[in-house]
XYZ file of N, CA, C and O in Angstrom:
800
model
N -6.624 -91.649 -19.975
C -6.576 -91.553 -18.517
C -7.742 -90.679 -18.061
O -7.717 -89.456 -18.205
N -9.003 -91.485 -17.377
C -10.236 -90.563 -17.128
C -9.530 -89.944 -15.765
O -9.124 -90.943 -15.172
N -9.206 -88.831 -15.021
C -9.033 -88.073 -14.374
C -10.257 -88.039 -13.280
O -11.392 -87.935 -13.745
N -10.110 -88.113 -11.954
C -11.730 -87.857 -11.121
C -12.208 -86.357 -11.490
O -11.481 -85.483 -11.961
N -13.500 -86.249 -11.199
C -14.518 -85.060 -11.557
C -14.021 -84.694 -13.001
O -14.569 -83.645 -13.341
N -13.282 -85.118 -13.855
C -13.353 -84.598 -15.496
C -14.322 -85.074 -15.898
O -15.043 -85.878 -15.308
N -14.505 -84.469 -17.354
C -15.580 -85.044 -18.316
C -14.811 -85.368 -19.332
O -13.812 -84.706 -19.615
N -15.287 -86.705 -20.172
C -14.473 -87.009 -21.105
C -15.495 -87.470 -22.225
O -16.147 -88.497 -22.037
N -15.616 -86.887 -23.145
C -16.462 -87.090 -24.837
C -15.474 -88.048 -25.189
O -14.244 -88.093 -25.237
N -16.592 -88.919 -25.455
C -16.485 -90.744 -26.662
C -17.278 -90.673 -27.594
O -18.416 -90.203 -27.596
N -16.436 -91.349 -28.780
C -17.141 -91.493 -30.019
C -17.218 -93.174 -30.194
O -16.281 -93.724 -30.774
N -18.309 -93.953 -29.702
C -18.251 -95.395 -29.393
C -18.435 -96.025 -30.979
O -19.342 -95.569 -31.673
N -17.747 -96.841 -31.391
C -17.754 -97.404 -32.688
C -17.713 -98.506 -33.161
O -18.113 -98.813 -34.284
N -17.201 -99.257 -32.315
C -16.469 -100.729 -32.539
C -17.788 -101.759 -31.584
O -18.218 -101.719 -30.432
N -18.050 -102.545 -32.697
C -19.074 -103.443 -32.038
C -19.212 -103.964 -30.656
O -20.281 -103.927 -30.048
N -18.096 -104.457 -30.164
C -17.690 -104.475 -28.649
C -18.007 -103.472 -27.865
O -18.816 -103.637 -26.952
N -17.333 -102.110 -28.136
C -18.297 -101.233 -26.963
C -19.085 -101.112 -27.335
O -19.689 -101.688 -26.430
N -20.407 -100.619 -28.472
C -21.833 -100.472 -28.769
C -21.913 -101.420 -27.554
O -21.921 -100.768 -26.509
N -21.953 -102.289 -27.428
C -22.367 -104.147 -26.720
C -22.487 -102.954 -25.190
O -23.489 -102.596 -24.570
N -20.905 -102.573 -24.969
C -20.503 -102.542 -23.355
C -21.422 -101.144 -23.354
O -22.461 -101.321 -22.718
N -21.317 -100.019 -23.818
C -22.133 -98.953 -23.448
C -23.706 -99.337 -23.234
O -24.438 -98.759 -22.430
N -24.090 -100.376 -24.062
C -25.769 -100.344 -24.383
C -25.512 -101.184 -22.907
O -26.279 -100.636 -22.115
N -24.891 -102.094 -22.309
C -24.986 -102.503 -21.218
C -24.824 -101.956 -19.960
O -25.558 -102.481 -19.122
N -24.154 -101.133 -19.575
C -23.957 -99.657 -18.991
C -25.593 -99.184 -19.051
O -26.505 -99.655 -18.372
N -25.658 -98.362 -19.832
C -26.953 -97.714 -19.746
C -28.069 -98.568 -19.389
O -29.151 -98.116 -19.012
N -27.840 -99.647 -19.494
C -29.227 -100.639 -18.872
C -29.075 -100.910 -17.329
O -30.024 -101.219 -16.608
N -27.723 -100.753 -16.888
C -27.340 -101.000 -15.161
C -26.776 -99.828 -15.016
O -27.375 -98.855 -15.472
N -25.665 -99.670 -14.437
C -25.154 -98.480 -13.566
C -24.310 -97.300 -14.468
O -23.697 -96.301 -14.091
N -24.504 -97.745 -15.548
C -23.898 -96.173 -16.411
C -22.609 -95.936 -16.275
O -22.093 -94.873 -16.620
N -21.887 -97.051 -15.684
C -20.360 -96.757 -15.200
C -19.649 -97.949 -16.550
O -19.927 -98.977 -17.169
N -18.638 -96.954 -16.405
C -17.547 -97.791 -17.587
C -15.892 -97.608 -17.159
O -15.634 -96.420 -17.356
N -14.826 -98.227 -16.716
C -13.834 -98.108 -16.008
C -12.502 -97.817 -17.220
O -11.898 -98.783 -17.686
N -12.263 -96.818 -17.508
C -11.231 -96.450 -18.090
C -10.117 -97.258 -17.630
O -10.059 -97.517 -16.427
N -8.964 -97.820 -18.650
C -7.641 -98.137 -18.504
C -6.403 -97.420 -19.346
O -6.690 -96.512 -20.126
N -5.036 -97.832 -19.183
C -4.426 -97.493 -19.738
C -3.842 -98.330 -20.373
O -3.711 -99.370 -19.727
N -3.294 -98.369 -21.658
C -3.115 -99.706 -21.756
C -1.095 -99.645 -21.559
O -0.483 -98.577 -21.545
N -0.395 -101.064 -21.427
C 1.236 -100.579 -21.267
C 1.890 -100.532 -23.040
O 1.646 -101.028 -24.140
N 2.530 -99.896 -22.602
C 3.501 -99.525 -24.122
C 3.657 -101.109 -24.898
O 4.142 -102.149 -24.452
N 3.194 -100.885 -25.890
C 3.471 -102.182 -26.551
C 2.488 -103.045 -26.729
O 2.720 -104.195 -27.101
N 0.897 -102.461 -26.410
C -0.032 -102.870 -26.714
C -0.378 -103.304 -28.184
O -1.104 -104.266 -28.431
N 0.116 -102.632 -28.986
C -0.606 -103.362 -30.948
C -0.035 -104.722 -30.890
O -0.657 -105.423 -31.690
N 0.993 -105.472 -30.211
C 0.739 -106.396 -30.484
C 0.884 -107.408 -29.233
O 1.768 -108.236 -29.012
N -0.493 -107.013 -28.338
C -0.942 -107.941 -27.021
C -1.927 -108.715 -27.184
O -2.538 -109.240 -26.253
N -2.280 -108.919 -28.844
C -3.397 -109.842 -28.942
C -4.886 -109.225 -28.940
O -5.135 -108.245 -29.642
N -5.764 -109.765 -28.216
C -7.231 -109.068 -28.131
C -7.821 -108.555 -26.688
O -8.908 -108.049 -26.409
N -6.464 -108.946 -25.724
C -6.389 -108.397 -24.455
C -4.930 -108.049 -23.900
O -4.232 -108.736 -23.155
N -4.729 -107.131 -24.312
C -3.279 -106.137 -24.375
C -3.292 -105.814 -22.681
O -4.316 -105.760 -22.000
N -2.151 -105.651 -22.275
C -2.199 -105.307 -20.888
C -2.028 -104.274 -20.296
O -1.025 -103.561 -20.296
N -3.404 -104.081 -19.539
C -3.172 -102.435 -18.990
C -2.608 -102.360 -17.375
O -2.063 -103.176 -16.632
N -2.917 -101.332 -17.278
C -2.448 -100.698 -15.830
C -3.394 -101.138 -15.014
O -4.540 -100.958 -15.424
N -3.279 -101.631 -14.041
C -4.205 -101.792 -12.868
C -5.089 -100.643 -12.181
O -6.203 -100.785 -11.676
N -4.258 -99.368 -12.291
C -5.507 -98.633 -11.736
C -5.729 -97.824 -12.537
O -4.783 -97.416 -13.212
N -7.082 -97.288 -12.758
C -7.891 -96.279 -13.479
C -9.051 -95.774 -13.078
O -9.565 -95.903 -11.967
N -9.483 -95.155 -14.069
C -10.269 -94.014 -13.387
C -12.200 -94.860 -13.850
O -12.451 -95.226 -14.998
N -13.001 -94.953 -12.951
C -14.483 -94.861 -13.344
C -15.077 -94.081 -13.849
O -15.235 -92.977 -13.326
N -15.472 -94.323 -14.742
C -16.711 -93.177 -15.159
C -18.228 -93.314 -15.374
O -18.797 -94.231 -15.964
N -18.740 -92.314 -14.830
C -20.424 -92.502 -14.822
C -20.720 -91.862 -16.512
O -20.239 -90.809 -16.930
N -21.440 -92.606 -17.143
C -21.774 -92.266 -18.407
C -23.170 -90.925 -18.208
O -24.337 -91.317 -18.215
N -22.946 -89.840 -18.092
C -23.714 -88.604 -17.695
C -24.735 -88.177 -19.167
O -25.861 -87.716 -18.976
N -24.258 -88.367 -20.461
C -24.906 -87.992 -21.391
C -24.513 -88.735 -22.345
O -23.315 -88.997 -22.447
N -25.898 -89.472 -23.681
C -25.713 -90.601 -24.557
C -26.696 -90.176 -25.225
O -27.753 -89.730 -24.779
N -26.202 -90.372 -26.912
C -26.521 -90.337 -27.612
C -26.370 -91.119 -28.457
O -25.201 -91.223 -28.829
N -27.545 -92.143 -29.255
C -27.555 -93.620 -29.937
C -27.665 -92.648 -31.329
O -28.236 -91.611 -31.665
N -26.909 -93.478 -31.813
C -26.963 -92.548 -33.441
C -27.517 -93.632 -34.405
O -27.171 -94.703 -33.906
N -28.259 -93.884 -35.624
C -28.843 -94.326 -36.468
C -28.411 -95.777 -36.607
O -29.229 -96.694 -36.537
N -27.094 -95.974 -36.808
C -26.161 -96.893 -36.971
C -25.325 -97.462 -35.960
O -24.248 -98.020 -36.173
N -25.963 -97.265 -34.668
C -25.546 -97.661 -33.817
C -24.815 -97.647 -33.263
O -24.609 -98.566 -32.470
N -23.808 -96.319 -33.401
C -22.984 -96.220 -32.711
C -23.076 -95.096 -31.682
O -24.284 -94.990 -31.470
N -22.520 -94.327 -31.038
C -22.614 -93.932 -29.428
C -21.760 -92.538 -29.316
O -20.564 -92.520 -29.607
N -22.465 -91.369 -28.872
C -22.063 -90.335 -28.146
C -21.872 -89.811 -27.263
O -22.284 -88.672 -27.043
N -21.177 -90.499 -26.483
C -21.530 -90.315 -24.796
C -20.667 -89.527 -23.792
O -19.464 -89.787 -23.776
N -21.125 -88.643 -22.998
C -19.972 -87.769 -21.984
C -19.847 -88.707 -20.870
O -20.815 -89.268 -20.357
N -18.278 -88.909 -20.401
C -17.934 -89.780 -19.088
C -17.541 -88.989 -18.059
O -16.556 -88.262 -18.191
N -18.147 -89.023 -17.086
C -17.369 -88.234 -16.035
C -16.776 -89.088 -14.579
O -17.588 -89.714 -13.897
N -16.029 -89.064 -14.383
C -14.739 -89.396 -13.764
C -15.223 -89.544 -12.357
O -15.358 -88.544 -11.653
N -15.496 -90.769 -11.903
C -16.344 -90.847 -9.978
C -15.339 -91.160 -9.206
O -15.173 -90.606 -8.119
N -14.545 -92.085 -9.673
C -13.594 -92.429 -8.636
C -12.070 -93.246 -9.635
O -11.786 -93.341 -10.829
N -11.524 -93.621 -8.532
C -9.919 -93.956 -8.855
C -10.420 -95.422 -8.266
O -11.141 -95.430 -7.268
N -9.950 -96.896 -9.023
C -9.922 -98.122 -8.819
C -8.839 -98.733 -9.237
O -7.989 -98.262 -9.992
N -8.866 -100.261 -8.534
C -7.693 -100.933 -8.633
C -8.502 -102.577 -9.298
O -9.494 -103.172 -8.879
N -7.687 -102.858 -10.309
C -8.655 -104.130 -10.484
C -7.790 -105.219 -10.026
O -6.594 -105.495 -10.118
N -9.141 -105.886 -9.347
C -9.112 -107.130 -8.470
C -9.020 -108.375 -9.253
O -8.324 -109.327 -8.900
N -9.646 -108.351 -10.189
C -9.367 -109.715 -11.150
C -10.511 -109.338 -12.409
O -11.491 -108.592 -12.406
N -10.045 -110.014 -13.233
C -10.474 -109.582 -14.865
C -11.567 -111.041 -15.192
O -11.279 -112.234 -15.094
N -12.498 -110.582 -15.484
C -13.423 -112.092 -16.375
C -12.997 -112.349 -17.472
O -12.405 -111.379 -17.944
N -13.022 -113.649 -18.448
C -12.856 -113.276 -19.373
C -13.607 -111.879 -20.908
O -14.697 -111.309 -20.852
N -12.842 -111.777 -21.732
C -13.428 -111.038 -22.405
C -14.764 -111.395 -23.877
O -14.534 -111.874 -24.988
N -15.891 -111.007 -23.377
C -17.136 -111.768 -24.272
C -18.090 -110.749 -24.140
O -18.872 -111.037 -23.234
N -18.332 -109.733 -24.646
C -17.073 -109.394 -25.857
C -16.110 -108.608 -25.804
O -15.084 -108.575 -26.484
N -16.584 -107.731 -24.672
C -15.450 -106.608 -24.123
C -15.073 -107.215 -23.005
O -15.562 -108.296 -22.676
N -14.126 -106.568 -22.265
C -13.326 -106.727 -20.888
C -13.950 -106.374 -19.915
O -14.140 -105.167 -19.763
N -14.428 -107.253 -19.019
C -14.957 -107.253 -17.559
C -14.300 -107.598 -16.377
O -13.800 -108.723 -16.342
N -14.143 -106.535 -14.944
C -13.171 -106.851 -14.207
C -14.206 -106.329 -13.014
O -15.231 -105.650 -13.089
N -13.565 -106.882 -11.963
C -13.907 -106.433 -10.442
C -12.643 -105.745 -10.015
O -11.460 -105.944 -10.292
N -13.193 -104.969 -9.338
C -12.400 -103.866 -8.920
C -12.851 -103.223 -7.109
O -13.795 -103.422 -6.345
N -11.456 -102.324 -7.052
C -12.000 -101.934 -5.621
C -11.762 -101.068 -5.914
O -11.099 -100.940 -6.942
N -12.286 -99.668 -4.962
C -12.239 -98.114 -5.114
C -11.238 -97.673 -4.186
O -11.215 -97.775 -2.960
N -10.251 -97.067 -5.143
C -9.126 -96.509 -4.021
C -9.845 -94.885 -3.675
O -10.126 -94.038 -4.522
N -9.987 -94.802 -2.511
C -9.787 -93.429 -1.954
C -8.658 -92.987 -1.348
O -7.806 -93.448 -0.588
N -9.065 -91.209 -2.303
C -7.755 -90.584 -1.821
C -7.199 -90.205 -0.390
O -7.738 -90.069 0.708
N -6.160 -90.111 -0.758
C -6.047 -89.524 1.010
C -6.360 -88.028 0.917
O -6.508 -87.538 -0.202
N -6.475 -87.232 2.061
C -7.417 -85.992 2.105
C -6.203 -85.003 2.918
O -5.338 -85.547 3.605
N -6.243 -83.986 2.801
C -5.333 -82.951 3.288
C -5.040 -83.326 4.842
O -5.663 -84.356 5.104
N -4.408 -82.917 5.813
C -4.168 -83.341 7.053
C -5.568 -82.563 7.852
O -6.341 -83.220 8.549
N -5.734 -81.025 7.607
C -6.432 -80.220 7.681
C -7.122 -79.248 6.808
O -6.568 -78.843 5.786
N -8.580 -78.758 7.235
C -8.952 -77.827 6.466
C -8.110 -76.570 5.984
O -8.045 -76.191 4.814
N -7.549 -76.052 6.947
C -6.498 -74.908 6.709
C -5.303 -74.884 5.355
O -5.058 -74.017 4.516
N -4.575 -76.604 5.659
C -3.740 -76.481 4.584
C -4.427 -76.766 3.829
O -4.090 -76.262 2.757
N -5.906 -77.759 3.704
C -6.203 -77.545 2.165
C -6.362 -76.313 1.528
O -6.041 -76.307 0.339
N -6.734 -75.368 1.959
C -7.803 -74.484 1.543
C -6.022 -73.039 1.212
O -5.932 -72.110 0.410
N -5.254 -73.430 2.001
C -3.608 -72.817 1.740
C -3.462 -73.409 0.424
O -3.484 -72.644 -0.540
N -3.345 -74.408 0.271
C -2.435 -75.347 -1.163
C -3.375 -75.363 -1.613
O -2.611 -75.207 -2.565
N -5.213 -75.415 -2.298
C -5.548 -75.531 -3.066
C -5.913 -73.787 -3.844
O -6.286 -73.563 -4.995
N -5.701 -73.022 -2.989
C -6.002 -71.590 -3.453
C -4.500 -71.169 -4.145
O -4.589 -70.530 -5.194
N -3.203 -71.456 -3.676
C -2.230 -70.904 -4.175
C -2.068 -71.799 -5.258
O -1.683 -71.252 -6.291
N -2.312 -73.412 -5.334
C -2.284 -73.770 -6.884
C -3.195 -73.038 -7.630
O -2.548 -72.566 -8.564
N -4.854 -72.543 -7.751
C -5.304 -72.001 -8.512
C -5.056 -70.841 -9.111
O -5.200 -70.637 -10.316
N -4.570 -69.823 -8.066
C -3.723 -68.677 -8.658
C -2.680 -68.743 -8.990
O -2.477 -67.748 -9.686
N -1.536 -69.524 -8.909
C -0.519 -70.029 -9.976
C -0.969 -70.512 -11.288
O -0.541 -70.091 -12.363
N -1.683 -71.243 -11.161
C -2.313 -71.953 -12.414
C -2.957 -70.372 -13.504
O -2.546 -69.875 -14.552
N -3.815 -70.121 -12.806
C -4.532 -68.451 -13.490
C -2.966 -67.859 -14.213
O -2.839 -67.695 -15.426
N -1.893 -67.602 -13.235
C -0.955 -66.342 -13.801
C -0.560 -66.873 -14.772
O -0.717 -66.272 -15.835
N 0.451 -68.897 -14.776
C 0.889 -69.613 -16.175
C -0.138 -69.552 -17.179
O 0.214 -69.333 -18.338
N -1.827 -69.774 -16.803
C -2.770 -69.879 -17.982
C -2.411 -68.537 -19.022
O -2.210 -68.454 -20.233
N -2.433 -67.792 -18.183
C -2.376 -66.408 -18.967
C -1.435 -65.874 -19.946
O -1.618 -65.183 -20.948
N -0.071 -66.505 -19.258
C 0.692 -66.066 -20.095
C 1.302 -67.112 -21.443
O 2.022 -67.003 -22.436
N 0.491 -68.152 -20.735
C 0.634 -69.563 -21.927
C -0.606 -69.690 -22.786
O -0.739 -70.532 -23.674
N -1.447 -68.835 -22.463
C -2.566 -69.137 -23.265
C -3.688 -70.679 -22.977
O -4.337 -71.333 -23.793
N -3.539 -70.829 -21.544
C -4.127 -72.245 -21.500
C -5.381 -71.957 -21.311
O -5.699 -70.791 -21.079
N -6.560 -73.217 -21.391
C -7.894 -73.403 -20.796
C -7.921 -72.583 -20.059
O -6.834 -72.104 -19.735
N -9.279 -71.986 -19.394
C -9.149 -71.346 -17.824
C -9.896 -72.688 -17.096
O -10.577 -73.480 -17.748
N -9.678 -72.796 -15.779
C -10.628 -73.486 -15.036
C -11.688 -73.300 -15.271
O -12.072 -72.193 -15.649
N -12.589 -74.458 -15.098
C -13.943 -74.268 -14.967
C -14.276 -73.137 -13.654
O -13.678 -72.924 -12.599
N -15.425 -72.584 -14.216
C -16.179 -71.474 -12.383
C -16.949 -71.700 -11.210
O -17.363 -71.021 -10.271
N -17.020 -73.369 -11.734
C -18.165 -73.743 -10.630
C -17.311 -74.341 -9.696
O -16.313 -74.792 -10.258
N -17.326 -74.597 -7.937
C -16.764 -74.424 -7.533
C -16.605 -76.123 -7.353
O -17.674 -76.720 -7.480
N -15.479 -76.922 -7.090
C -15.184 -77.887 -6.826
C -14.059 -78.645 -6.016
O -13.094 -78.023 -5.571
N -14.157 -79.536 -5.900
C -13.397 -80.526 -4.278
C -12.315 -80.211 -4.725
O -12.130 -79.688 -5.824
N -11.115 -80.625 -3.560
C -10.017 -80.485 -4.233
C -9.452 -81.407 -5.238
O -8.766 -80.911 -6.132
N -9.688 -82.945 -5.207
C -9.429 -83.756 -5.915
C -9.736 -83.122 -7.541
O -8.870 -83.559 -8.298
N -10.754 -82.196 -8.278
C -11.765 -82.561 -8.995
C -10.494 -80.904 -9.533
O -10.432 -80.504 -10.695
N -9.865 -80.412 -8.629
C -9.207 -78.996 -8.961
C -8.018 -79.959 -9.343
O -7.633 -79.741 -10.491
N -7.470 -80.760 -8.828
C -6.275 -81.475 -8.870
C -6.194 -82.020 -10.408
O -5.122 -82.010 -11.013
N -7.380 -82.488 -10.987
C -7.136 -83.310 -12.216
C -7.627 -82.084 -12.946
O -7.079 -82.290 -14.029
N -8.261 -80.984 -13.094
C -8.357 -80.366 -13.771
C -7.394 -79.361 -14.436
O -7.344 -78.921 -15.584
N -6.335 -79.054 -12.881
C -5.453 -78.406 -13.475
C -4.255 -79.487 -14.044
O -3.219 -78.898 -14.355
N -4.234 -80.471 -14.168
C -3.584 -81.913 -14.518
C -3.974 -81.853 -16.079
O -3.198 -82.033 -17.018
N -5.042 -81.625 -16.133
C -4.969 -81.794 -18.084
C -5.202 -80.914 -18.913
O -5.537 -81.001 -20.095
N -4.889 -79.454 -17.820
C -4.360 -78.679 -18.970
C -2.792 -78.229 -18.984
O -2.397 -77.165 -19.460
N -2.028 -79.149 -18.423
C -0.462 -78.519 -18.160
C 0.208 -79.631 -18.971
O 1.295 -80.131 -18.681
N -0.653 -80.009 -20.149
C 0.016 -80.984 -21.574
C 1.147 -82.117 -20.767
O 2.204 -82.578 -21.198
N 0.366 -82.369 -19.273
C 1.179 -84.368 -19.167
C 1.128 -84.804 -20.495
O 0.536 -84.281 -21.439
N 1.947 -86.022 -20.462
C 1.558 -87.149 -21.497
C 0.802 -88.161 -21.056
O 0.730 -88.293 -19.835
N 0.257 -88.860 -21.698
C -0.607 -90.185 -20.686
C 0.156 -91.029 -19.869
O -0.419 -91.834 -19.137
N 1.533 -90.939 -19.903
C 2.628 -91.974 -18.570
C 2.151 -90.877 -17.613
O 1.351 -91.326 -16.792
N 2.486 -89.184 -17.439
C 2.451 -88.783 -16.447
C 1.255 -88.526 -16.210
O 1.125 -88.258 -15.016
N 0.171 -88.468 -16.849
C -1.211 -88.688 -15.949
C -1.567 -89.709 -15.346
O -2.279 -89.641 -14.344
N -1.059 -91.036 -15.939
C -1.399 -92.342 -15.110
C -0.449 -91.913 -13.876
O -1.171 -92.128 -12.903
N 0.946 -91.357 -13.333
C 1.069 -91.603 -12.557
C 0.561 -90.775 -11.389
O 0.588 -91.119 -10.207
N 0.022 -89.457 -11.961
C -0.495 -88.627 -11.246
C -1.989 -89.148 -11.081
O -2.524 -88.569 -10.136
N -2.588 -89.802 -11.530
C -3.922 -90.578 -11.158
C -3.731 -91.614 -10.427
O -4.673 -92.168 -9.861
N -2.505 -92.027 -10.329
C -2.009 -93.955 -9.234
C -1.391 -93.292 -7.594
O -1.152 -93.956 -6.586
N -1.226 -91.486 -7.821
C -0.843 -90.958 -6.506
C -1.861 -90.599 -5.067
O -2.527 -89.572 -4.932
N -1.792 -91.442 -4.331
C -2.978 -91.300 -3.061
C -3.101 -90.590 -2.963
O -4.093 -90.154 -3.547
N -2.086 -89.375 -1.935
C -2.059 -88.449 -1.580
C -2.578 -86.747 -2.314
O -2.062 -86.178 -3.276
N -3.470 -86.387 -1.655
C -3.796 -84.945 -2.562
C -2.665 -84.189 -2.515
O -2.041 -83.710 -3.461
N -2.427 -84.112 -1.263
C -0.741 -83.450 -0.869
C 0.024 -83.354 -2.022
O 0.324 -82.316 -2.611
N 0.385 -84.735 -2.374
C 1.263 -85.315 -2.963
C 1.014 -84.606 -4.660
O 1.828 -84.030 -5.382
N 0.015 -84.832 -4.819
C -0.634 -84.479 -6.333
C -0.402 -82.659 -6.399
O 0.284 -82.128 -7.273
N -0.868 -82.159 -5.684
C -0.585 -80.556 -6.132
C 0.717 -80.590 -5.802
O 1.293 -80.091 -6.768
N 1.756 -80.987 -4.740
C 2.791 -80.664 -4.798
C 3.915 -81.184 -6.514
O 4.986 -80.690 -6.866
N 3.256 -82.084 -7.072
C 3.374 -82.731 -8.588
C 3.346 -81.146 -9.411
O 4.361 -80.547 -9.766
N 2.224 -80.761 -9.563
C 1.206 -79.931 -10.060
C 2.140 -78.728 -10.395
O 2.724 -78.421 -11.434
N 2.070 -78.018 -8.874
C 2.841 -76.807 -8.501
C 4.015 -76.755 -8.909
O 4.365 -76.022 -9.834
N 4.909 -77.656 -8.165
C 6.501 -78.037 -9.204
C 6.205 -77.072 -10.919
O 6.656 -76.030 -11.395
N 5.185 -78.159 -11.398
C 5.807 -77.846 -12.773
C 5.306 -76.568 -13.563
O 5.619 -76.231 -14.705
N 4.339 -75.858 -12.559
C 3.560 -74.702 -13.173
C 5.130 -73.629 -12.501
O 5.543 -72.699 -13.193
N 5.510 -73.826 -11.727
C 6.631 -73.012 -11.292
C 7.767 -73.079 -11.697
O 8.591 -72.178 -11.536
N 8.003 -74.229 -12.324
C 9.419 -74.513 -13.795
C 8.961 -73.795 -15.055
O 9.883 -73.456 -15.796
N 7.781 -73.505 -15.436
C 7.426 -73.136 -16.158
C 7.730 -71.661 -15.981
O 8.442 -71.119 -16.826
N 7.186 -70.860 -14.809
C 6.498 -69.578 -14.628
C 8.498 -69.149 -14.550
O 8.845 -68.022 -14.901
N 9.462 -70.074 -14.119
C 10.942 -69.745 -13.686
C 11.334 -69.808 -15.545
O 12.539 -69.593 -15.676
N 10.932 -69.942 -16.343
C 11.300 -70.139 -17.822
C 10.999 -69.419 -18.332
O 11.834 -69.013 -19.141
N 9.481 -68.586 -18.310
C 9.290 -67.837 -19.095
C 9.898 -66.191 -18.775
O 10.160 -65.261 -19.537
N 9.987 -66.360 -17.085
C 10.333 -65.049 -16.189
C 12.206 -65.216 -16.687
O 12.586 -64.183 -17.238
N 12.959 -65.952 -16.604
C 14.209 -66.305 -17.859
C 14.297 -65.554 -18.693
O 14.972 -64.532 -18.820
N 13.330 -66.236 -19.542
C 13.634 -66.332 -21.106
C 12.791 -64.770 -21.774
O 12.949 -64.306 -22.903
N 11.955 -64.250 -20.731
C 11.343 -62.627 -21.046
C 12.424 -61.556 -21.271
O 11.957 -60.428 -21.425
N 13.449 -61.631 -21.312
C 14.193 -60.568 -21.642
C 14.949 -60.629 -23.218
O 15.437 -59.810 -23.997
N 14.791 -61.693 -23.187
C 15.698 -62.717 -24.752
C 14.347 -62.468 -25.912
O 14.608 -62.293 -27.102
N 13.348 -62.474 -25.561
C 11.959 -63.251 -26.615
C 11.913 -61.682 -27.321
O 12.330 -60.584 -26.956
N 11.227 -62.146 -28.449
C 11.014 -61.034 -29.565
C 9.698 -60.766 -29.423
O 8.944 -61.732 -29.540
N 9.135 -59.504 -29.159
C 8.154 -59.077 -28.899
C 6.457 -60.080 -29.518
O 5.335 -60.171 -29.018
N 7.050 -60.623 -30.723
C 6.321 -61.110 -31.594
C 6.583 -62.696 -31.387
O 6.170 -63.469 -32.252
N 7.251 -63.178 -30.273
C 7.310 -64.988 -30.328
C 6.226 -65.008 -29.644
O 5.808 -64.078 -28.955
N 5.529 -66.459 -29.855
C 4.647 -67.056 -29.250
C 5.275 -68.078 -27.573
O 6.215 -68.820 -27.285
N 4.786 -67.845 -27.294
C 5.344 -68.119 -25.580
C 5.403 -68.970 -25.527
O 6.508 -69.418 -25.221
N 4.147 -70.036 -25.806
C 3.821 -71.467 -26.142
C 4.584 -72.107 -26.640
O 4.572 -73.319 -26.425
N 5.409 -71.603 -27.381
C 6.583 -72.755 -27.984
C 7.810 -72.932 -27.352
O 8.795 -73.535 -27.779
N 7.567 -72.000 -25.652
C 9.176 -72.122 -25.344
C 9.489 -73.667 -24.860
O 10.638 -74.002 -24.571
């Protein structure tokens, strides 16, 4: 699940993408992440994914001896595919770009995206997570970042990537950094000086 504004490292291997990346880098550098549905090993040679996913601009590539591919993806937008070509050799689809919906106002964004980041900071800390990146970014780009470090599984990132609303997405977000922060503030009187927090 490419996430908007993430970066995502590929190790390209399989003759089919060599094909689709070397084609990418000759036009628009974009490659459209999917998900695929449960039960994909046995959908044949076009298993069925989710309709919406994330774009990615291929930002950094590296061709290795043998032809296979090192490349960083970073995450431009959220799409819906419109219809699929067939596959020769990889999977080609048209698609449209869903945009998100945007806070009502500057005020509440700048309310809900500052109190998710300092929630996020106090759980990082005491869970030991990633810190945010420092450079400063949209809210969408804060939304998926603090999204993949709060260990979703790939169902709940697809659905938190298929949600319009930014609203909607930190209020996702917040919920669960605050079930968390209500568990450990719990369970701190019980824990042995020496447990690891991470495993509660």
């Amino acid at each position: 699940v490419l996430m908007p504004g993430t970066i995502l490292p590929l190790h390209i291997f399989e003759t089919r993408y060599r094909a689709m990346v070397a084609d990418a880098l000759a036009g628009e550098r974009t490659i459209g992440m999917a998900m695929l549905y449960p039960g994909w090993e046995s959908g044949g040679d076009d298993p069925r994914i989710y309709p919406v996913g994330g774009a990615g601009e291929i930002v950094e590539s590296e061709e290795l001896e043998d032809g296979r591919y090192n490349i960083l993806l970073e995450g431009r937008f959220r799409y819906r595919v419109v219809e699929e070509s067939p596959a020769n050799p990889y999977r080609i689809a048209r698609v449209e770009e869903i945009r998100s919906v945007p806070f009502p106002d500057r005020d509440e964004e700048q309310r809900i995206t500052r109190a998710a980041a300092a929630l996020f900071g106090n759980v990082a800390q005491e869970l030991e997570l990633p810190p945010l990146p420092d450079d400063v970014f949209s809210p969408e780009r804060l939304a998926s970042e603090i999204a993949l470090r709060l260990r979703y599984t790939p169902p709940e990132l697809q659905a938190i990537l298929e949600t319009d609303s930014l609203a909607s997405r930190f209020e996702t977000l917040t919920g669960r950094m605050l079930e968390w922060k209500g568990r450990l503030r719990f369970l701190a009187p019980f824990r042995p000086p020496d447990l690891d927090p991470r495993r509660n």
